[in-house]
Amino acid sequence: MSTAVADAPAEGQASDAPEAIKSFVVTLIIRRFDPDVDTEPHWQDFDVEVYPTDRVLDALHKIKWDQDGSLTFRRSCAHGVCGSDAMRINGRNRLACKTLIKDLDVQKPIYVEAIKGLPLEKDLVVDMEPFFASYREVQPFLQANSTPPEGKERIQSVAERARFDDTTKCILCAACTSSCPVFWTDGQYFGPAAIVNAHRFIFDSRDDASQVRLDILNDKEGVWRCRTTFNCTDACPRGIQVTQAIAEVKQAIMRGHA
Amino acid sequence: MSEQIADGAVIDGVHYHQFDIVIVGAGGGGMRAAIEAGPHAKTAVISKLYPTRSHTGAAQGGMAAALSNVEEDNWEWHTYDTVKGGDYLVDQDAAEILAKEAIDAVIDLENMGLPFNRTPEGKIDQRRFGGHTRDHGKAAVRRACYAADRTGHMILQTLFQNCVKLGINFFNEFYVLDLLIGEVDGPDGTTQKRPSGVVAYELATGELHVFQSKAVIFATGGFGKIFKTTSNAHTLTGDGVGIIWRKRLPLEDMEFFQFHPTGLYGLGILLTEGARGEGAILRNASGERFMERYAPTIKDLAPRDIVARSMVQEVLEGRGAGPNKDYVYLDCTHLGAEVLETKLPDITEFARTYLGVDPVVEPVPVMPTAHYAMGGIPTTNNAEVLSDNTTIVPGLYAAGECACVSVHGSNRLGTNSLLDINVFGKRSGRNAVEYVKTAEFVPLPDNPAAGVRDMLEGLRTSTGTERIAAIRKELQEQMDRNAQVFRTDDTLAAVTETIHGLRERYRNVQVQDKGKRFNTDLLEAVELGFLLDLAEVVVFSARNRKESRGGHMRDDYPKRDDENYMKHTMAYLTGDPHSSNPADHIKLDWKPVVITRYQPMERKY
Ligand SMILES: Cc1cc2nc3c(=O)[nH]c(=O)nc-3n(C[C@H](O)[C@H](O)[C@H](O)COP(=O)(O)OP(=O)(O)OC[C@H]3O[C@@H](n4cnc5c(N)ncnc54)[C@H](O)[C@@H]3O)c2cc1C
Ligand code: SF4
Ligand code: FES
């Protein structure tokens, strides 16, 4: 599968480059579903010429742009900051734009399918609405009782700010929630992403509604459903310590305050 | 005339909605407008992306405001820097508003919850950025408020969170493809153009929606995808600017596009100027800090146009690094792992992930990347869209990167765009609220969705053979080659020919996906149409400006020429848009620059 076929096209590179980067062909096996015609999803193979430094997103684009325009997936930023393209790549949730071909085993085909646990719409696209509904339910916005001094910022120490730094990085990609076995079997479970976004406010010194959020997450579909399988932490493309954030919320509930 | 169609009606498969204000775009500009408008008027935000996917989230370095939290600063210095940074093509009254209102804009965001980095006293921390100086150029000043190197992410999240709090009505993954304009009676028996709504395509279903509204705010972002090497998202195809153009409303200063110095080599992914703000240095192949030669006072923190040109100059003169001597280095190694991991974690990771280079121990290969459109939809300082140099279209607003106020002139300073979207986003929302208090709905035209339906059906059922991607790739490559950091009449003439050929081929474009649901193939074809239109205007305007100023560098006219070109370009679509010679359908005119305090001077740093 990884037969070298051509040199990198960069002009003039071949002659004086110390080692010209070789392209090769990989097979992507993609789980397709067209709601207009299919009753069931099916797998389809595509051979694509890629460079080791290409992203899986580049390979998907090559298929869409050169072979089959109907292949459907979401994407925007192409460098891991917008959260559009979480998908299951070789059985693991990742962002296609942050997964380089060279980091996969290219001797074997690359399997790509939509994330699990959310309704499949078409090919790699799922309905994100249930995911955002859980997010909205944890009241993911600052609620402060005090009014800040007119025309001034609220004061927050470096240490107070650091307490919730990790969870501010979330890009709402759903890689965590859709890798969670509890979520797969119980779609009512808030899921790790909603808890991460609650954490972001629960531990913000400027916020006064921690108690409300802790009560929400103490619900039967809340944090206690988490079985600490760490799938979410492994899946998070932003490197957020998701399981730890959930643990901190659990501890706060037991303590009775943030 | 179909005067009033009830909200929620479905006629001939087209869904009808009625709102006081429709905001097109849910990036920073659109959501900032929504926060002003939502509580006071029936408001809808229509966005082709989920709001949090908007490219505002990719912004890294910071947002400027003269808070003086860490050292002495004031808004007048900020105004001056903005005017000088824009090579004097900035409208100075607008720059003054930007700099003055910056302070409230940052405080608003903090009060809404934005987690800015803090000083030891717990105030908002500030860092240095290119072109921002103390006392009219004496030295670099710490003016950029930031949240690590994900300031845009935090702005986008904070604005979205507040929209959730306010229960703003979003229509996500709806593509606005047309603006509806009606003629109403104006003062003294004249007629006046006013918006009556927009037409949108729903990605999930393939159905069309007409949103009738009294006011429309465009906040659709930039169009960096006319170039190959760009920091912009795949979705930044200039739809809003393109729609305005097709409606035969003018576009301003389209020749001015900013090339950011530090794009990851070969990829264009941005490494924030904040890195140089923290002390990183640009070096050529021999390790020389070459910016000392080009901008002796502020060196690596000179404005972007100057730094980008200097980098290309180094490469052209054979001092580039790498096997092909075609890039320079951004050296962060002396900053130490601590600064990189805490203040610049994301860009550190980008370099590691995408180039396999660790900035802690090795310099990072970089070259300029197409970054920001200074030009766009001309507006007043109240975000009202202009139909000529002075006449507004009542009820129609634009804000953010799609608009041209002009606060950026011929070259935007870093951190002034996150500021722009907040200041003018807010102004657009406020002014739209005032407007709809007394305005009436303008009647919709008959079959308001017919134009969009015909365009889409034409594409979907076309038997053409031209691949979308092939046309787009050629456009982007030729724009990089001929209309990038250095331009001449020859290169611009060459790319004019290319665009003409591509526009011909586009008529024969092929859409392979014939389905209704989630047809992204169809939308890529539509987006390509906007890219081709805008590239043509950019190049045509660039050819006409025979001087070098800010982001527009003409190798054949290397000097700034205030006598002939100290004025804004206004481009109008006239005649048959498909005529082969752009001169037959683009008419150029000029608009004076507003000068208040600062007379144009030679720009030295
Ligand atoms: C990598 C990067 C880093 C940057 N860093 C900084 C920085 O540090 N400081 C700074 O000041 N500036 C920075 N900028 C510039 C700044 O981020 C942008 O100019 C600004 O965020 C643009 O915001 P916007 O709201 O105008 O557009 P965007 O955030 O791009 O939003 C556009 C919106 O329009 C919608 N839209 C587009 N077309 C349609 C359509 N047809 N129908 C419906 N909706 C549509 C999209 O869905 C999206 O919601 C950076 C830019 C980039 C690319
Ligand atoms: S926590 Fe990580 S994986 Fe989960 S939604 Fe946020 S960014 Fe994605
Ligand atoms: S495309 Fe934005 S995260 Fe992958």
PDB file of C-alpha atoms in Angstrom, chain B residues 252-435:
ATOM      1  CA  GLU B 252     -13.669  49.856  -1.053  1.00  0.00           C
ATOM      2  CA  ASP B 253      -9.874  49.435  -1.095  1.00  0.00           C
ATOM      3  CA  MET B 254      -9.970  45.846  -2.314  1.00  0.00           C
ATOM      4  CA  GLU B 255      -6.333  45.957  -3.451  1.00  0.00           C
ATOM      5  CA  PHE B 256      -5.143  46.079   0.139  1.00  0.00           C
ATOM      6  CA  PHE B 257      -4.628  42.585   1.489  1.00  0.00           C
ATOM      7  CA  GLN B 258      -2.384  41.882   4.414  1.00  0.00           C
ATOM      8  CA  PHE B 259       0.286  39.201   4.260  1.00  0.00           C
ATOM      9  CA  HIS B 260       1.227  38.211   7.768  1.00  0.00           C
ATOM     10  CA  PRO B 261       4.966  37.639   8.126  1.00  0.00           C
ATOM     11  CA  THR B 262       4.969  34.463  10.133  1.00  0.00           C
ATOM     12  CA  GLY B 263       3.006  31.706   8.454  1.00  0.00           C
ATOM     13  CA  LEU B 264       4.347  28.187   8.956  1.00  0.00           C
ATOM     14  CA  TYR B 265       6.465  27.485   5.901  1.00  0.00           C
ATOM     15  CA  GLY B 266       4.537  25.696   3.141  1.00  0.00           C
ATOM     16  CA  LEU B 267       1.297  25.659   5.129  1.00  0.00           C
ATOM     17  CA  GLY B 268       0.394  29.235   5.946  1.00  0.00           C
ATOM     18  CA  ILE B 269      -0.833  28.362   9.451  1.00  0.00           C
ATOM     19  CA  LEU B 270      -0.285  31.431  11.564  1.00  0.00           C
ATOM     20  CA  LEU B 271       2.273  31.951  14.298  1.00  0.00           C
ATOM     21  CA  THR B 272       1.130  35.033  16.145  1.00  0.00           C
ATOM     22  CA  GLU B 273       3.035  38.283  16.120  1.00  0.00           C
ATOM     23  CA  GLY B 274       2.650  37.959  19.889  1.00  0.00           C
ATOM     24  CA  ALA B 275       5.668  35.653  19.651  1.00  0.00           C
ATOM     25  CA  ARG B 276       7.759  38.597  18.494  1.00  0.00           C
ATOM     26  CA  GLY B 277       5.926  40.679  21.112  1.00  0.00           C
ATOM     27  CA  GLU B 278       7.370  38.299  23.688  1.00  0.00           C
ATOM     28  CA  GLY B 279      10.823  38.667  22.151  1.00  0.00           C
ATOM     29  CA  ALA B 280      11.131  36.184  19.279  1.00  0.00           C
ATOM     30  CA  ILE B 281      13.450  37.259  16.444  1.00  0.00           C
ATOM     31  CA  LEU B 282      13.440  36.800  12.679  1.00  0.00           C
ATOM     32  CA  ARG B 283      16.713  35.530  11.240  1.00  0.00           C
ATOM     33  CA  ASN B 284      17.995  34.750   7.763  1.00  0.00           C
ATOM     34  CA  ALA B 285      20.073  31.747   6.727  1.00  0.00           C
ATOM     35  CA  SER B 286      23.223  33.093   8.305  1.00  0.00           C
ATOM     36  CA  GLY B 287      21.431  33.788  11.573  1.00  0.00           C
ATOM     37  CA  GLU B 288      21.424  37.549  11.079  1.00  0.00           C
ATOM     38  CA  ARG B 289      18.640  39.556  12.728  1.00  0.00           C
ATOM     39  CA  PHE B 290      17.822  41.209   9.421  1.00  0.00           C
ATOM     40  CA  MET B 291      15.018  43.451  10.674  1.00  0.00           C
ATOM     41  CA  GLU B 292      17.676  45.635  12.274  1.00  0.00           C
ATOM     42  CA  ARG B 293      18.500  46.787   8.769  1.00  0.00           C
ATOM     43  CA  TYR B 294      14.929  47.532   7.690  1.00  0.00           C
ATOM     44  CA  ALA B 295      13.441  49.043  10.876  1.00  0.00           C
ATOM     45  CA  PRO B 296      16.273  50.084  13.182  1.00  0.00           C
ATOM     46  CA  THR B 297      14.074  51.388  16.012  1.00  0.00           C
ATOM     47  CA  ILE B 298      11.443  48.717  16.512  1.00  0.00           C
ATOM     48  CA  LYS B 299      13.032  45.962  14.410  1.00  0.00           C
ATOM     49  CA  ASP B 300      10.975  42.757  14.514  1.00  0.00           C
ATOM     50  CA  LEU B 301       7.986  44.698  15.793  1.00  0.00           C
ATOM     51  CA  ALA B 302       7.623  46.861  12.691  1.00  0.00           C
ATOM     52  CA  PRO B 303       4.170  46.677  11.051  1.00  0.00           C
ATOM     53  CA  ARG B 304       3.381  43.585   9.051  1.00  0.00           C
ATOM     54  CA  ASP B 305       3.668  45.023   5.567  1.00  0.00           C
ATOM     55  CA  ILE B 306       7.220  46.101   6.263  1.00  0.00           C
ATOM     56  CA  VAL B 307       8.255  42.850   7.918  1.00  0.00           C
ATOM     57  CA  ALA B 308       6.667  40.688   5.208  1.00  0.00           C
ATOM     58  CA  ARG B 309       8.408  42.665   2.456  1.00  0.00           C
ATOM     59  CA  SER B 310      11.724  42.486   4.272  1.00  0.00           C
ATOM     60  CA  MET B 311      11.429  38.716   4.537  1.00  0.00           C
ATOM     61  CA  VAL B 312      10.682  38.304   0.850  1.00  0.00           C
ATOM     62  CA  GLN B 313      13.552  40.683   0.070  1.00  0.00           C
ATOM     63  CA  GLU B 314      15.944  38.511   2.087  1.00  0.00           C
ATOM     64  CA  VAL B 315      14.860  35.454   0.133  1.00  0.00           C
ATOM     65  CA  LEU B 316      15.081  37.239  -3.230  1.00  0.00           C
ATOM     66  CA  GLU B 317      18.606  38.354  -2.414  1.00  0.00           C
ATOM     67  CA  GLY B 318      19.683  34.800  -1.661  1.00  0.00           C
ATOM     68  CA  ARG B 319      19.731  34.944   2.119  1.00  0.00           C
ATOM     69  CA  GLY B 320      16.847  32.544   2.648  1.00  0.00           C
ATOM     70  CA  ALA B 321      17.268  29.361   4.643  1.00  0.00           C
ATOM     71  CA  GLY B 322      16.587  25.736   3.792  1.00  0.00           C
ATOM     72  CA  PRO B 323      17.526  23.572   0.821  1.00  0.00           C
ATOM     73  CA  ASN B 324      15.826  25.975  -1.574  1.00  0.00           C
ATOM     74  CA  LYS B 325      16.740  29.116   0.349  1.00  0.00           C
ATOM     75  CA  ASP B 326      13.075  30.030   0.314  1.00  0.00           C
ATOM     76  CA  TYR B 327      12.189  30.810   3.896  1.00  0.00           C
ATOM     77  CA  VAL B 328      13.471  32.598   6.982  1.00  0.00           C
ATOM     78  CA  TYR B 329      13.448  31.588  10.617  1.00  0.00           C
ATOM     79  CA  LEU B 330      11.398  32.687  13.574  1.00  0.00           C
ATOM     80  CA  ASP B 331      13.735  32.134  16.487  1.00  0.00           C
ATOM     81  CA  CYS B 332      11.988  31.607  19.835  1.00  0.00           C
ATOM     82  CA  THR B 333      14.682  29.461  21.417  1.00  0.00           C
ATOM     83  CA  HIS B 334      15.901  32.163  23.799  1.00  0.00           C
ATOM     84  CA  LEU B 335      12.380  32.672  25.211  1.00  0.00           C
ATOM     85  CA  GLY B 336      12.654  29.446  27.138  1.00  0.00           C
ATOM     86  CA  ALA B 337      10.231  26.573  27.558  1.00  0.00           C
ATOM     87  CA  GLU B 338       8.350  28.369  30.336  1.00  0.00           C
ATOM     88  CA  VAL B 339       7.287  31.388  28.232  1.00  0.00           C
ATOM     89  CA  LEU B 340       6.486  29.202  25.239  1.00  0.00           C
ATOM     90  CA  GLU B 341       4.388  26.737  27.213  1.00  0.00           C
ATOM     91  CA  THR B 342       2.462  29.322  29.209  1.00  0.00           C
ATOM     92  CA  LYS B 343       2.117  32.325  26.923  1.00  0.00           C
ATOM     93  CA  LEU B 344       2.398  30.744  23.473  1.00  0.00           C
ATOM     94  CA  PRO B 345       1.281  27.132  23.946  1.00  0.00           C
ATOM     95  CA  ASP B 346      -0.861  26.803  20.836  1.00  0.00           C
ATOM     96  CA  ILE B 347       1.662  28.044  18.316  1.00  0.00           C
ATOM     97  CA  THR B 348       4.327  25.920  19.981  1.00  0.00           C
ATOM     98  CA  GLU B 349       2.103  22.953  19.356  1.00  0.00           C
ATOM     99  CA  PHE B 350       1.321  23.990  15.753  1.00  0.00           C
ATOM    100  CA  ALA B 351       5.034  24.022  14.927  1.00  0.00           C
ATOM    101  CA  ARG B 352       5.524  20.649  16.567  1.00  0.00           C
ATOM    102  CA  THR B 353       2.473  19.029  14.999  1.00  0.00           C
ATOM    103  CA  TYR B 354       2.606  20.366  11.481  1.00  0.00           C
ATOM    104  CA  LEU B 355       6.327  20.913  10.812  1.00  0.00           C
ATOM    105  CA  GLY B 356       7.828  18.580  13.376  1.00  0.00           C
ATOM    106  CA  VAL B 357       9.913  21.494  14.653  1.00  0.00           C
ATOM    107  CA  ASP B 358      10.169  22.212  18.373  1.00  0.00           C
ATOM    108  CA  PRO B 359      10.357  26.002  18.899  1.00  0.00           C
ATOM    109  CA  VAL B 360      11.920  25.489  22.324  1.00  0.00           C
ATOM    110  CA  VAL B 361      15.103  24.173  20.752  1.00  0.00           C
ATOM    111  CA  GLU B 362      15.061  25.079  17.034  1.00  0.00           C
ATOM    112  CA  PRO B 363      14.055  28.090  14.956  1.00  0.00           C
ATOM    113  CA  VAL B 364      10.836  27.685  12.986  1.00  0.00           C
ATOM    114  CA  PRO B 365      10.719  28.073   9.165  1.00  0.00           C
ATOM    115  CA  VAL B 366       8.263  30.822   8.233  1.00  0.00           C
ATOM    116  CA  MET B 367       7.093  32.864   5.240  1.00  0.00           C
ATOM    117  CA  PRO B 368       4.314  35.434   4.733  1.00  0.00           C
ATOM    118  CA  THR B 369       0.761  34.147   4.562  1.00  0.00           C
ATOM    119  CA  ALA B 370      -2.371  35.863   3.211  1.00  0.00           C
ATOM    120  CA  HIS B 371      -4.117  36.978   6.327  1.00  0.00           C
ATOM    121  CA  TYR B 372      -6.496  39.893   6.334  1.00  0.00           C
ATOM    122  CA  ALA B 373      -8.652  41.906   3.938  1.00  0.00           C
ATOM    123  CA  MET B 374      -8.319  45.591   4.725  1.00  0.00           C
ATOM    124  CA  GLY B 375     -10.898  46.371   2.060  1.00  0.00           C
ATOM    125  CA  GLY B 376     -14.513  45.355   1.856  1.00  0.00           C
ATOM    126  CA  ILE B 377     -18.005  46.802   2.159  1.00  0.00           C
ATOM    127  CA  PRO B 378     -17.715  50.568   2.709  1.00  0.00           C
ATOM    128  CA  THR B 379     -19.490  51.828   5.810  1.00  0.00           C
ATOM    129  CA  THR B 380     -19.861  54.977   7.847  1.00  0.00           C
ATOM    130  CA  ASN B 381     -18.586  55.145  11.401  1.00  0.00           C
ATOM    131  CA  ASN B 382     -22.031  53.918  12.420  1.00  0.00           C
ATOM    132  CA  ALA B 383     -21.568  50.722  10.386  1.00  0.00           C
ATOM    133  CA  GLU B 384     -24.114  51.865   7.786  1.00  0.00           C
ATOM    134  CA  VAL B 385     -23.406  50.523   4.309  1.00  0.00           C
ATOM    135  CA  LEU B 386     -22.693  53.116   1.623  1.00  0.00           C
ATOM    136  CA  SER B 387     -23.998  52.991  -1.933  1.00  0.00           C
ATOM    137  CA  ASP B 388     -21.552  55.675  -3.063  1.00  0.00           C
ATOM    138  CA  ASN B 389     -19.117  57.996  -1.310  1.00  0.00           C
ATOM    139  CA  THR B 390     -21.781  59.562   0.879  1.00  0.00           C
ATOM    140  CA  THR B 391     -25.212  57.951   0.477  1.00  0.00           C
ATOM    141  CA  ILE B 392     -26.188  55.263   2.958  1.00  0.00           C
ATOM    142  CA  VAL B 393     -28.566  52.360   2.398  1.00  0.00           C
ATOM    143  CA  PRO B 394     -30.859  52.800   5.416  1.00  0.00           C
ATOM    144  CA  GLY B 395     -31.241  49.542   7.333  1.00  0.00           C
ATOM    145  CA  LEU B 396     -28.183  47.874   5.848  1.00  0.00           C
ATOM    146  CA  TYR B 397     -25.096  47.474   8.046  1.00  0.00           C
ATOM    147  CA  ALA B 398     -21.738  45.725   7.865  1.00  0.00           C
ATOM    148  CA  ALA B 399     -19.137  45.072  10.547  1.00  0.00           C
ATOM    149  CA  GLY B 400     -15.941  43.115  11.048  1.00  0.00           C
ATOM    150  CA  GLU B 401     -13.538  41.907   8.422  1.00  0.00           C
ATOM    151  CA  CYS B 402     -16.124  42.085   5.617  1.00  0.00           C
ATOM    152  CA  ALA B 403     -16.491  45.828   6.202  1.00  0.00           C
ATOM    153  CA  CYS B 404     -14.211  48.751   5.396  1.00  0.00           C
ATOM    154  CA  VAL B 405     -14.806  51.672   7.762  1.00  0.00           C
ATOM    155  CA  SER B 406     -11.802  52.386   7.146  1.00  0.00           C
ATOM    156  CA  VAL B 407      -9.878  51.952  10.372  1.00  0.00           C
ATOM    157  CA  HIS B 408      -7.082  49.883   8.834  1.00  0.00           C
ATOM    158  CA  GLY B 409      -6.254  51.908   5.751  1.00  0.00           C
ATOM    159  CA  SER B 410      -3.719  50.101   3.633  1.00  0.00           C
ATOM    160  CA  ASN B 411      -2.302  47.949   6.434  1.00  0.00           C
ATOM    161  CA  ARG B 412      -3.979  46.755   9.632  1.00  0.00           C
ATOM    162  CA  LEU B 413      -2.032  46.713  12.852  1.00  0.00           C
ATOM    163  CA  GLY B 414      -2.044  43.433  14.748  1.00  0.00           C
ATOM    164  CA  THR B 415      -4.714  43.277  17.503  1.00  0.00           C
ATOM    165  CA  ASN B 416      -6.795  45.963  15.812  1.00  0.00           C
ATOM    166  CA  SER B 417      -9.165  43.508  14.150  1.00  0.00           C
ATOM    167  CA  LEU B 418     -10.408  41.774  17.270  1.00  0.00           C
ATOM    168  CA  LEU B 419     -10.923  45.331  18.415  1.00  0.00           C
ATOM    169  CA  ASP B 420     -12.696  46.331  15.198  1.00  0.00           C
ATOM    170  CA  ILE B 421     -15.178  43.444  15.400  1.00  0.00           C
ATOM    171  CA  ASN B 422     -16.079  44.392  18.958  1.00  0.00           C
ATOM    172  CA  VAL B 423     -16.317  48.151  18.497  1.00  0.00           C
ATOM    173  CA  PHE B 424     -18.083  48.159  15.150  1.00  0.00           C
ATOM    174  CA  GLY B 425     -20.023  44.953  15.832  1.00  0.00           C
ATOM    175  CA  LYS B 426     -21.501  46.700  18.845  1.00  0.00           C
ATOM    176  CA  ARG B 427     -22.155  49.885  16.868  1.00  0.00           C
ATOM    177  CA  SER B 428     -23.911  47.975  14.094  1.00  0.00           C
ATOM    178  CA  GLY B 429     -26.191  46.215  16.597  1.00  0.00           C
ATOM    179  CA  ARG B 430     -27.023  49.410  18.469  1.00  0.00           C
ATOM    180  CA  ASN B 431     -27.731  51.408  15.356  1.00  0.00           C
ATOM    181  CA  ALA B 432     -29.866  48.666  13.857  1.00  0.00           C
ATOM    182  CA  VAL B 433     -31.957  48.643  17.033  1.00  0.00           C
ATOM    183  CA  GLU B 434     -32.507  52.380  16.769  1.00  0.00           C
ATOM    184  CA  TYR B 435     -33.377  52.075  13.106  1.00  0.00           C
TER     185      TYR B 435
END
